Amino acid sequence: MVSAQVQATRAAPFALRVVQRQQGLAAIIYRRRVNDRMEERFDRVAALSPLALTAASGLLRAALKAAGGKAKLEPGPYQPLDADWGARVAGFAIVARGLREARRLSKSAEHFRAADATEAASWFGRMQDGRALRWVRALRIITEAVK
């Protein structure tokens, strides 16, 4: 019999997985998609470095709590995220990719935590199209991740 946690993860549109790296805890954000064989699978959206994970811990805990899980960030299996919070977390992960200034990452994470879910989903969709770099740069400026 499958546990409730596994069932919730299988039904979730997004998932978060915390992993242990040499530098510390990191996270990987996944989005549910249909593959070529018409099977639903989680595709990796982006990874959060240990620095970005620390900066976004409030955002991640709020997302896990909203999905009904425990808000503790520890290595382990996939943890489900609902569509609203999943778009926020995935958007932040894309924006945070390659950035190294903790104060700005923290400020950006706070903007994503306070963002409207529909707006976050809209930005996430834009960042997934062919012109992703332009949208990522724009969102980095808006969320104060860069100068």
PDB file of N, CA and C in Angstrom, residues 17-65:
ATOM      1  N   ARG A  17      12.964  18.525  -3.722  1.00  0.00           N
ATOM      2  CA  ARG A  17      13.781  17.474  -3.125  1.00  0.00           C
ATOM      3  C   ARG A  17      15.023  18.120  -2.540  1.00  0.00           C
ATOM      4  N   VAL A  18      15.224  17.948  -1.252  1.00  0.00           N
ATOM      5  CA  VAL A  18      16.405  18.486  -0.578  1.00  0.00           C
ATOM      6  C   VAL A  18      17.475  17.405  -0.598  1.00  0.00           C
ATOM      7  N   VAL A  19      18.688  17.801  -0.985  1.00  0.00           N
ATOM      8  CA  VAL A  19      19.805  16.863  -1.093  1.00  0.00           C
ATOM      9  C   VAL A  19      21.000  17.404  -0.317  1.00  0.00           C
ATOM     10  N   GLN A  20      21.875  16.496   0.082  1.00  0.00           N
ATOM     11  CA  GLN A  20      23.093  16.880   0.792  1.00  0.00           C
ATOM     12  C   GLN A  20      24.235  16.947  -0.211  1.00  0.00           C
ATOM     13  N   ARG A  21      24.902  18.088  -0.276  1.00  0.00           N
ATOM     14  CA  ARG A  21      26.084  18.260  -1.125  1.00  0.00           C
ATOM     15  C   ARG A  21      27.275  18.544  -0.225  1.00  0.00           C
ATOM     16  N   GLN A  22      28.457  18.566  -0.813  1.00  0.00           N
ATOM     17  CA  GLN A  22      29.656  18.842  -0.017  1.00  0.00           C
ATOM     18  C   GLN A  22      29.582  20.208   0.655  1.00  0.00           C
ATOM     19  N   GLN A  23      29.009  21.189  -0.033  1.00  0.00           N
ATOM     20  CA  GLN A  23      28.932  22.545   0.506  1.00  0.00           C
ATOM     21  C   GLN A  23      27.799  22.708   1.521  1.00  0.00           C
ATOM     22  N   GLY A  24      26.878  21.778   1.570  1.00  0.00           N
ATOM     23  CA  GLY A  24      25.743  21.866   2.486  1.00  0.00           C
ATOM     24  C   GLY A  24      24.466  21.387   1.826  1.00  0.00           C
ATOM     25  N   LEU A  25      23.343  21.695   2.442  1.00  0.00           N
ATOM     26  CA  LEU A  25      22.050  21.296   1.886  1.00  0.00           C
ATOM     27  C   LEU A  25      21.738  22.110   0.637  1.00  0.00           C
ATOM     28  N   ALA A  26      21.213  21.443  -0.367  1.00  0.00           N
ATOM     29  CA  ALA A  26      20.773  22.085  -1.604  1.00  0.00           C
ATOM     30  C   ALA A  26      19.403  21.510  -1.937  1.00  0.00           C
ATOM     31  N   ALA A  27      18.764  22.041  -2.957  1.00  0.00           N
ATOM     32  CA  ALA A  27      17.434  21.550  -3.326  1.00  0.00           C
ATOM     33  C   ALA A  27      17.293  21.512  -4.838  1.00  0.00           C
ATOM     34  N   ILE A  28      16.416  20.648  -5.299  1.00  0.00           N
ATOM     35  CA  ILE A  28      16.093  20.541  -6.717  1.00  0.00           C
ATOM     36  C   ILE A  28      14.580  20.687  -6.841  1.00  0.00           C
ATOM     37  N   ILE A  29      14.153  21.525  -7.781  1.00  0.00           N
ATOM     38  CA  ILE A  29      12.732  21.773  -8.013  1.00  0.00           C
ATOM     39  C   ILE A  29      12.325  21.012  -9.266  1.00  0.00           C
ATOM     40  N   TYR A  30      11.205  20.294  -9.179  1.00  0.00           N
ATOM     41  CA  TYR A  30      10.695  19.514 -10.304  1.00  0.00           C
ATOM     42  C   TYR A  30       9.290  19.982 -10.668  1.00  0.00           C
ATOM     43  N   ARG A  31       8.956  19.799 -11.946  1.00  0.00           N
ATOM     44  CA  ARG A  31       7.610  20.112 -12.442  1.00  0.00           C
ATOM     45  C   ARG A  31       7.074  18.880 -13.164  1.00  0.00           C
ATOM     46  N   ARG A  32       5.826  18.557 -12.922  1.00  0.00           N
ATOM     47  CA  ARG A  32       5.212  17.397 -13.574  1.00  0.00           C
ATOM     48  C   ARG A  32       4.905  17.739 -15.026  1.00  0.00           C
ATOM     49  N   ARG A  33       5.340  16.858 -15.926  1.00  0.00           N
ATOM     50  CA  ARG A  33       5.081  17.024 -17.359  1.00  0.00           C
ATOM     51  C   ARG A  33       4.795  15.665 -17.980  1.00  0.00           C
ATOM     52  N   VAL A  34       4.222  15.706 -19.167  1.00  0.00           N
ATOM     53  CA  VAL A  34       3.972  14.479 -19.926  1.00  0.00           C
ATOM     54  C   VAL A  34       5.134  14.301 -20.895  1.00  0.00           C
ATOM     55  N   ASN A  35       5.747  13.103 -20.890  1.00  0.00           N
ATOM     56  CA  ASN A  35       6.879  12.865 -21.786  1.00  0.00           C
ATOM     57  C   ASN A  35       6.404  12.375 -23.155  1.00  0.00           C
ATOM     58  N   ASP A  36       7.347  12.004 -24.016  1.00  0.00           N
ATOM     59  CA  ASP A  36       7.029  11.564 -25.376  1.00  0.00           C
ATOM     60  C   ASP A  36       6.138  10.328 -25.409  1.00  0.00           C
ATOM     61  N   ARG A  37       6.252   9.492 -24.394  1.00  0.00           N
ATOM     62  CA  ARG A  37       5.436   8.270 -24.338  1.00  0.00           C
ATOM     63  C   ARG A  37       4.134   8.490 -23.575  1.00  0.00           C
ATOM     64  N   MET A  38       3.779   9.771 -23.380  1.00  0.00           N
ATOM     65  CA  MET A  38       2.531  10.155 -22.711  1.00  0.00           C
ATOM     66  C   MET A  38       2.463   9.666 -21.260  1.00  0.00           C
ATOM     67  N   GLU A  39       3.601   9.625 -20.608  1.00  0.00           N
ATOM     68  CA  GLU A  39       3.668   9.275 -19.195  1.00  0.00           C
ATOM     69  C   GLU A  39       3.975  10.542 -18.399  1.00  0.00           C
ATOM     70  N   GLU A  40       3.327  10.692 -17.274  1.00  0.00           N
ATOM     71  CA  GLU A  40       3.604  11.845 -16.421  1.00  0.00           C
ATOM     72  C   GLU A  40       4.865  11.584 -15.613  1.00  0.00           C
ATOM     73  N   ARG A  41       5.797  12.512 -15.699  1.00  0.00           N
ATOM     74  CA  ARG A  41       7.063  12.414 -14.981  1.00  0.00           C
ATOM     75  C   ARG A  41       7.441  13.778 -14.432  1.00  0.00           C
ATOM     76  N   PHE A  42       8.282  13.774 -13.418  1.00  0.00           N
ATOM     77  CA  PHE A  42       8.831  15.025 -12.921  1.00  0.00           C
ATOM     78  C   PHE A  42      10.053  15.382 -13.748  1.00  0.00           C
ATOM     79  N   ASP A  43      10.068  16.598 -14.287  1.00  0.00           N
ATOM     80  CA  ASP A  43      11.219  17.144 -14.997  1.00  0.00           C
ATOM     81  C   ASP A  43      11.881  18.170 -14.090  1.00  0.00           C
ATOM     82  N   ARG A  44      13.183  18.158 -14.093  1.00  0.00           N
ATOM     83  CA  ARG A  44      13.928  19.110 -13.280  1.00  0.00           C
ATOM     84  C   ARG A  44      13.772  20.514 -13.852  1.00  0.00           C
ATOM     85  N   VAL A  45      13.386  21.439 -13.015  1.00  0.00           N
ATOM     86  CA  VAL A  45      13.258  22.839 -13.423  1.00  0.00           C
ATOM     87  C   VAL A  45      14.572  23.555 -13.148  1.00  0.00           C
ATOM     88  N   ALA A  46      15.045  23.476 -11.925  1.00  0.00           N
ATOM     89  CA  ALA A  46      16.282  24.145 -11.531  1.00  0.00           C
ATOM     90  C   ALA A  46      16.733  23.608 -10.179  1.00  0.00           C
ATOM     91  N   ALA A  47      17.978  23.888  -9.874  1.00  0.00           N
ATOM     92  CA  ALA A  47      18.530  23.512  -8.576  1.00  0.00           C
ATOM     93  C   ALA A  47      18.798  24.768  -7.761  1.00  0.00           C
ATOM     94  N   LEU A  48      18.675  24.638  -6.473  1.00  0.00           N
ATOM     95  CA  LEU A  48      19.017  25.724  -5.556  1.00  0.00           C
ATOM     96  C   LEU A  48      20.334  25.379  -4.882  1.00  0.00           C
ATOM     97  N   SER A  49      21.303  26.258  -4.988  1.00  0.00           N
ATOM     98  CA  SER A  49      22.590  26.063  -4.328  1.00  0.00           C
ATOM     99  C   SER A  49      22.390  26.136  -2.815  1.00  0.00           C
ATOM    100  N   PRO A  50      23.377  25.687  -2.042  1.00  0.00           N
ATOM    101  CA  PRO A  50      23.246  25.812  -0.588  1.00  0.00           C
ATOM    102  C   PRO A  50      23.011  27.258  -0.131  1.00  0.00           C
ATOM    103  N   LEU A  51      23.659  28.217  -0.782  1.00  0.00           N
ATOM    104  CA  LEU A  51      23.450  29.623  -0.435  1.00  0.00           C
ATOM    105  C   LEU A  51      22.019  30.063  -0.755  1.00  0.00           C
ATOM    106  N   ALA A  52      21.532  29.701  -1.934  1.00  0.00           N
ATOM    107  CA  ALA A  52      20.166  30.063  -2.327  1.00  0.00           C
ATOM    108  C   ALA A  52      19.137  29.361  -1.437  1.00  0.00           C
ATOM    109  N   LEU A  53      19.412  28.125  -1.050  1.00  0.00           N
ATOM    110  CA  LEU A  53      18.501  27.402  -0.156  1.00  0.00           C
ATOM    111  C   LEU A  53      18.402  28.107   1.193  1.00  0.00           C
ATOM    112  N   THR A  54      19.527  28.543   1.711  1.00  0.00           N
ATOM    113  CA  THR A  54      19.526  29.267   2.981  1.00  0.00           C
ATOM    114  C   THR A  54      18.758  30.577   2.854  1.00  0.00           C
ATOM    115  N   ALA A  55      18.992  31.296   1.758  1.00  0.00           N
ATOM    116  CA  ALA A  55      18.315  32.580   1.547  1.00  0.00           C
ATOM    117  C   ALA A  55      16.809  32.404   1.386  1.00  0.00           C
ATOM    118  N   ALA A  56      16.399  31.295   0.791  1.00  0.00           N
ATOM    119  CA  ALA A  56      14.979  31.065   0.496  1.00  0.00           C
ATOM    120  C   ALA A  56      14.310  30.133   1.492  1.00  0.00           C
ATOM    121  N   SER A  57      14.916  29.905   2.633  1.00  0.00           N
ATOM    122  CA  SER A  57      14.340  28.933   3.568  1.00  0.00           C
ATOM    123  C   SER A  57      12.925  29.317   4.000  1.00  0.00           C
ATOM    124  N   GLY A  58      12.655  30.594   4.175  1.00  0.00           N
ATOM    125  CA  GLY A  58      11.299  31.030   4.534  1.00  0.00           C
ATOM    126  C   GLY A  58      10.294  30.728   3.438  1.00  0.00           C
ATOM    127  N   LEU A  59      10.673  30.998   2.201  1.00  0.00           N
ATOM    128  CA  LEU A  59       9.823  30.695   1.045  1.00  0.00           C
ATOM    129  C   LEU A  59       9.558  29.197   0.953  1.00  0.00           C
ATOM    130  N   LEU A  60      10.598  28.395   1.099  1.00  0.00           N
ATOM    131  CA  LEU A  60      10.449  26.941   0.975  1.00  0.00           C
ATOM    132  C   LEU A  60       9.600  26.363   2.103  1.00  0.00           C
ATOM    133  N   ARG A  61       9.813  26.847   3.310  1.00  0.00           N
ATOM    134  CA  ARG A  61       9.008  26.353   4.438  1.00  0.00           C
ATOM    135  C   ARG A  61       7.533  26.710   4.269  1.00  0.00           C
ATOM    136  N   ALA A  62       7.267  27.915   3.804  1.00  0.00           N
ATOM    137  CA  ALA A  62       5.873  28.323   3.564  1.00  0.00           C
ATOM    138  C   ALA A  62       5.241  27.458   2.482  1.00  0.00           C
ATOM    139  N   ALA A  63       6.009  27.141   1.444  1.00  0.00           N
ATOM    140  CA  ALA A  63       5.499  26.305   0.352  1.00  0.00           C
ATOM    141  C   ALA A  63       5.195  24.891   0.835  1.00  0.00           C
ATOM    142  N   LEU A  64       6.077  24.330   1.642  1.00  0.00           N
ATOM    143  CA  LEU A  64       5.855  22.974   2.157  1.00  0.00           C
ATOM    144  C   LEU A  64       4.671  22.936   3.121  1.00  0.00           C
ATOM    145  N   LYS A  65       4.546  23.955   3.954  1.00  0.00           N
ATOM    146  CA  LYS A  65       3.412  24.025   4.880  1.00  0.00           C
ATOM    147  C   LYS A  65       2.090  24.129   4.131  1.00  0.00           C
TER     148      LYS A  65
END
